[in-house]
């Protein structure tokens, strides 16, 4: 086992086999239903029921970051034998998760429990983008890097990451207060499909008129990545498995290699974007393999 342990949160949505293969520790965010029922994201496994609740709820579920205690209880056993930790998380522009991890690091440092051996990395991205940063951390750790060197490798990988996702409507982002720079599009999106990315916060890329055009634009983005050498790629969706399968088929033709990450995005981000999201991303393979 690598002396540098890799920790992330549940919003990377990495497939379980990748989590297991790289021995990644996952700290879950929470979904809060109606203000009185708080559930760790990883315990919500019936996605169809969750999406039905999203569609019918008068008030959308809210989400919350892991507590400082959640991080502390994860970090302490990893530090106990003198090891180091790199903790890579969803953008601080979308969630307080990186700050909670930093506070846990500070508390463990004050208490003489090795907090100084933790590197907390704000990925400034989410979902598949975060997943790639976690895999980059795992590769650098497996290659024998120190925690600082692993964090530096992740920072270099982040510079090369490309990520796009399309959603049916901005309404969920608007209602959940996560709309960021895309707020300028409110009022003009009734008949368009927004395509966005995450650069610390939700950032608009372009608007297209139809679902067909949206799909083709994602394929064109993939082709541009393949042409410029970003050849490790992902496909993710929210309650759109058929579209995702079609995207994987088209992208596999373009890249000539199977995807690094294919998964469904879970309830925490779903609560903010709504169902129907389709996304893809890429970075040079040497960062993650």
Coordinates of C-alpha atoms in Angstrom, one line a residue:
X1 CA 0.0 0.0 0.0
X2 CA 1.3 3.5 -0.9
X3 CA 2.6 5.5 2.1
X4 CA 0.5 8.4 0.7
X5 CA -3.2 7.7 1.2
X6 CA -5.7 9.4 -1.2
X7 CA -9.0 10.8 0.2
X8 CA -11.8 12.3 -1.8
X9 CA -15.5 13.1 -1.3
X10 CA -18.6 11.4 -2.8
X11 CA -19.0 14.0 -5.6
X12 CA -16.2 12.4 -7.7
X13 CA -18.7 9.6 -8.6
X14 CA -15.9 7.3 -9.5
X15 CA -17.0 3.8 -10.3
X16 CA -16.6 1.4 -7.3
X17 CA -14.0 -0.7 -9.1
X18 CA -11.7 2.3 -9.4
X19 CA -12.2 3.3 -5.8
X20 CA -11.3 -0.3 -4.7
X21 CA -8.4 -0.7 -7.1
X22 CA -6.7 2.5 -5.9
X23 CA -7.8 2.1 -2.2
X24 CA -9.3 5.6 -2.2
X25 CA -11.1 6.7 0.9
X26 CA -14.4 8.5 0.3
X27 CA -16.0 10.9 2.7
X28 CA -19.7 11.5 1.8
X29 CA -21.6 14.7 1.4
X30 CA -25.2 14.7 2.7
X31 CA -28.6 15.2 1.2
X32 CA -31.2 16.9 3.4
X33 CA -34.8 16.1 2.7
X34 CA -37.4 18.6 4.0
X35 CA -35.0 19.9 6.6
X36 CA -35.6 16.8 8.9
X37 CA -34.0 13.9 7.2
X38 CA -30.2 14.0 6.5
X39 CA -28.7 11.0 4.5
X40 CA -25.1 10.4 3.5
X41 CA -25.0 10.5 -0.3
X42 CA -23.4 7.0 -0.5
X43 CA -26.4 5.5 1.3
X44 CA -28.9 6.7 -1.4
X45 CA -28.9 3.8 -3.9
X46 CA -32.4 4.0 -5.4
X47 CA -31.8 6.7 -7.9
X48 CA -35.2 6.4 -9.7
X49 CA -37.0 7.1 -6.4
X50 CA -34.7 10.0 -5.7
X51 CA -35.4 11.6 -9.2
X52 CA -39.1 11.0 -8.7
X53 CA -38.9 13.0 -5.5
X54 CA -37.0 15.7 -7.3
X55 CA -39.7 16.0 -9.9
X56 CA -42.6 16.1 -7.4
X57 CA -41.2 17.9 -4.4
X58 CA -42.5 21.4 -3.7
X59 CA -39.2 22.2 -2.1
X60 CA -36.0 20.7 -3.5
X61 CA -33.7 18.7 -1.2
X62 CA -30.7 20.6 0.0
X63 CA -27.1 19.3 0.4
X64 CA -24.4 19.8 3.0
X65 CA -20.7 19.2 3.2
X66 CA -19.0 16.6 5.4
X67 CA -18.3 17.8 8.9
X68 CA -14.9 18.5 10.3
X69 CA -15.4 15.4 12.5
X70 CA -16.2 13.3 9.4
X71 CA -12.8 14.3 7.9
X72 CA -11.0 13.9 11.2
X73 CA -12.3 10.4 11.7
X74 CA -11.1 9.5 8.2
X75 CA -7.7 11.1 8.4
X76 CA -6.6 9.9 11.9
X77 CA -6.3 6.2 11.0
X78 CA -4.4 7.0 7.8
X79 CA -1.9 9.2 9.8
X80 CA -1.5 6.8 12.8
X81 CA 1.4 4.8 11.3
X82 CA 3.3 7.9 10.1
X83 CA 1.8 8.0 6.6
X84 CA 0.8 11.1 4.6
X85 CA -2.6 12.0 3.1
X86 CA -3.7 13.9 0.0
X87 CA -7.3 14.9 0.2
X88 CA -8.8 16.0 -3.1
X89 CA -12.2 17.6 -3.2
X90 CA -15.1 19.3 -5.1
X91 CA -14.6 22.9 -5.9
X92 CA -14.7 25.3 -3.0
X93 CA -16.8 27.6 -5.2
X94 CA -19.6 25.0 -5.1
X95 CA -19.2 23.5 -1.6
X96 CA -17.6 24.1 1.8
X97 CA -16.1 20.6 1.6
X98 CA -12.4 21.6 1.0
X99 CA -12.7 24.1 3.9
X100 CA -14.0 21.4 6.2
X101 CA -11.0 19.2 5.2
X102 CA -8.6 22.1 5.9
X103 CA -10.2 22.6 9.4
X104 CA -9.8 19.0 10.2
X105 CA -6.1 19.2 9.1
X106 CA -5.6 22.2 11.4
X107 CA -7.3 20.5 14.3
X108 CA -5.1 17.4 13.9
X109 CA -2.0 19.6 13.7
X110 CA -2.9 21.4 16.9
X111 CA -3.5 18.2 18.7
X112 CA -0.2 16.7 17.6
X113 CA -1.8 14.0 15.5
X114 CA 0.0 14.5 12.3
X115 CA -2.2 17.1 10.5
X116 CA 0.9 18.6 9.0
X117 CA 1.2 15.5 6.9
X118 CA -2.1 16.2 5.1
X119 CA -2.3 18.1 1.8
X120 CA -5.8 19.4 1.0
X121 CA -6.4 20.1 -2.7
X122 CA -9.4 22.1 -3.9
X123 CA -9.9 20.6 -7.4
X124 CA -11.9 23.7 -8.6
X125 CA -14.0 21.2 -10.5
X126 CA -16.6 18.5 -9.8
X127 CA -17.9 15.0 -10.9
X128 CA -15.8 13.6 -13.7
X129 CA -13.3 16.4 -13.4
X130 CA -12.8 15.7 -9.7
X131 CA -12.6 12.0 -10.5
X132 CA -9.7 12.6 -12.9
X133 CA -7.9 14.7 -10.2
X134 CA -8.4 11.8 -7.7
X135 CA -7.0 9.3 -10.2
X136 CA -4.1 11.6 -10.8
X137 CA -3.4 11.7 -7.1
X138 CA -3.6 7.9 -6.9
X139 CA -1.1 7.5 -9.8
X140 CA 1.4 9.9 -8.3
X141 CA 1.1 8.2 -4.9
X142 CA 1.6 4.7 -6.4
X143 CA 4.6 6.1 -8.2
X144 CA 6.1 6.9 -4.8
X145 CA 5.6 10.6 -4.6
X146 CA 5.4 12.4 -1.3
X147 CA 2.1 14.2 -0.3
X148 CA 3.5 17.5 -1.6
X149 CA 4.6 15.9 -4.9
X150 CA 1.2 14.2 -5.3
X151 CA -0.5 17.5 -4.8
X152 CA 1.8 19.2 -7.3
X153 CA 1.0 16.4 -9.8
X154 CA -2.8 17.0 -9.3
X155 CA -2.2 20.8 -9.9
X156 CA -0.5 20.1 -13.2
X157 CA -3.2 17.6 -14.2
X158 CA -5.9 20.3 -13.4
X159 CA -4.3 22.7 -15.9
X160 CA -4.8 20.1 -18.7
X161 CA -8.3 19.1 -17.8
X162 CA -11.2 19.8 -20.2
X163 CA -14.8 19.3 -19.0
X164 CA -18.2 20.0 -20.4
X165 CA -21.8 19.1 -19.4
X166 CA -25.2 19.9 -20.8
X167 CA -28.4 20.2 -18.8
X168 CA -32.0 20.4 -19.7
X169 CA -32.7 23.6 -17.8
X170 CA -31.0 26.1 -15.5
X171 CA -34.1 26.0 -13.2
X172 CA -32.6 23.6 -10.7
X173 CA -29.3 25.6 -10.5
X174 CA -31.3 28.8 -10.0
X175 CA -33.5 27.3 -7.3
X176 CA -30.5 25.8 -5.5
X177 CA -28.5 29.0 -5.6
X178 CA -25.6 27.4 -7.5
X179 CA -26.0 29.1 -10.8
X180 CA -22.9 31.2 -10.7
X181 CA -21.8 33.0 -13.8
X182 CA -24.6 31.3 -15.8
X183 CA -27.1 33.6 -14.1
X184 CA -26.8 35.9 -17.1
X185 CA -28.6 33.3 -19.1
X186 CA -31.8 33.3 -16.9
X187 CA -34.7 34.5 -18.9
X188 CA -33.3 33.3 -22.3
X189 CA -33.1 29.6 -21.7
X190 CA -36.7 28.4 -22.2
X191 CA -35.9 27.0 -25.6
X192 CA -32.2 26.3 -25.4
X193 CA -29.9 23.6 -23.9
X194 CA -27.2 25.1 -21.7
X195 CA -23.7 23.7 -21.9
X196 CA -21.5 24.6 -19.0
X197 CA -18.2 23.7 -17.3
X198 CA -16.8 24.1 -13.8
X199 CA -14.0 26.6 -13.2
X200 CA -14.4 27.0 -9.5
X201 CA -18.1 27.7 -10.1
X202 CA -20.6 26.8 -12.7
X203 CA -19.4 28.6 -15.8
X204 CA -21.4 29.0 -19.1
X205 CA -19.9 27.7 -22.3
X206 CA -22.6 28.0 -25.0
X207 CA -26.3 27.5 -25.7
X208 CA -27.7 25.2 -28.3
X209 CA -31.3 24.8 -29.5
X210 CA -32.0 21.1 -29.4
X211 CA -31.0 17.9 -27.5
X212 CA -29.7 16.6 -30.8
X213 CA -27.4 19.6 -31.3
X214 CA -26.3 19.4 -27.6
X215 CA -25.3 15.8 -28.1
X216 CA -23.3 16.6 -31.2
X217 CA -21.6 19.5 -29.6
X218 CA -20.3 17.2 -26.8
X219 CA -19.1 14.8 -29.5
X220 CA -17.3 17.8 -31.2
X221 CA -15.7 18.7 -27.9
X222 CA -14.4 15.2 -27.5
X223 CA -13.0 15.3 -31.0
X224 CA -11.1 18.5 -30.2
X225 CA -9.6 16.8 -27.1
X226 CA -8.5 13.8 -29.0
X227 CA -6.9 16.0 -31.6
X228 CA -4.9 17.9 -29.0
X229 CA -3.7 14.9 -27.0
X230 CA -6.2 14.8 -24.1
X231 CA -6.7 11.0 -24.5
X232 CA -8.0 9.8 -21.2
X233 CA -11.7 10.5 -21.3
X234 CA -15.0 10.3 -19.3
X235 CA -18.7 10.1 -19.8
X236 CA -21.2 10.8 -17.0
X237 CA -24.9 11.3 -16.8
X238 CA -27.9 12.0 -14.5
X239 CA -30.9 9.7 -15.3
X240 CA -29.9 9.6 -19.0
X241 CA -28.3 6.1 -19.4
X242 CA -29.3 5.7 -23.1
X243 CA -27.8 9.1 -24.1
X244 CA -24.7 8.3 -22.1
X245 CA -24.3 4.9 -23.8
X246 CA -24.6 6.6 -27.2
X247 CA -22.0 9.2 -26.1
X248 CA -19.6 6.5 -25.0
X249 CA -20.0 4.7 -28.4
X250 CA -19.3 7.9 -30.3
X251 CA -16.3 8.9 -28.1
X252 CA -14.8 5.5 -28.3
X253 CA -14.7 5.8 -32.1
X254 CA -13.0 9.2 -31.7
X255 CA -10.4 8.3 -29.1
X256 CA -9.9 4.7 -30.2
X257 CA -9.6 3.6 -26.5
X258 CA -12.2 2.8 -23.8
X259 CA -13.2 5.4 -21.3
X260 CA -11.4 5.9 -18.1
X261 CA -14.5 6.9 -16.2
X262 CA -18.2 6.1 -17.0
X263 CA -20.7 6.6 -14.2
X264 CA -24.0 8.1 -13.1
X265 CA -23.8 11.3 -11.1
X266 CA -25.4 10.9 -7.7
X267 CA -27.9 12.8 -5.6
X268 CA -25.8 15.7 -4.3
X269 CA -25.1 17.2 -7.7
X270 CA -28.4 15.9 -9.1
X271 CA -30.2 18.0 -6.6
X272 CA -28.6 21.1 -8.0
X273 CA -28.7 20.4 -11.8
X274 CA -31.8 18.2 -12.1
X275 CA -32.1 15.0 -14.2
X276 CA -31.0 14.8 -17.8
X277 CA -27.4 16.0 -17.5
X278 CA -24.9 14.6 -20.0
X279 CA -21.2 15.3 -19.7
X280 CA -17.7 14.4 -20.9
X281 CA -14.2 15.4 -20.1
X282 CA -10.6 14.5 -20.9
X283 CA -6.9 15.1 -20.0
X284 CA -3.6 13.6 -21.2
X285 CA -3.5 9.9 -20.2
X286 CA 0.0 10.1 -18.5
X287 CA -1.5 12.0 -15.6
X288 CA -3.7 9.1 -14.6
X289 CA -2.1 5.9 -15.9

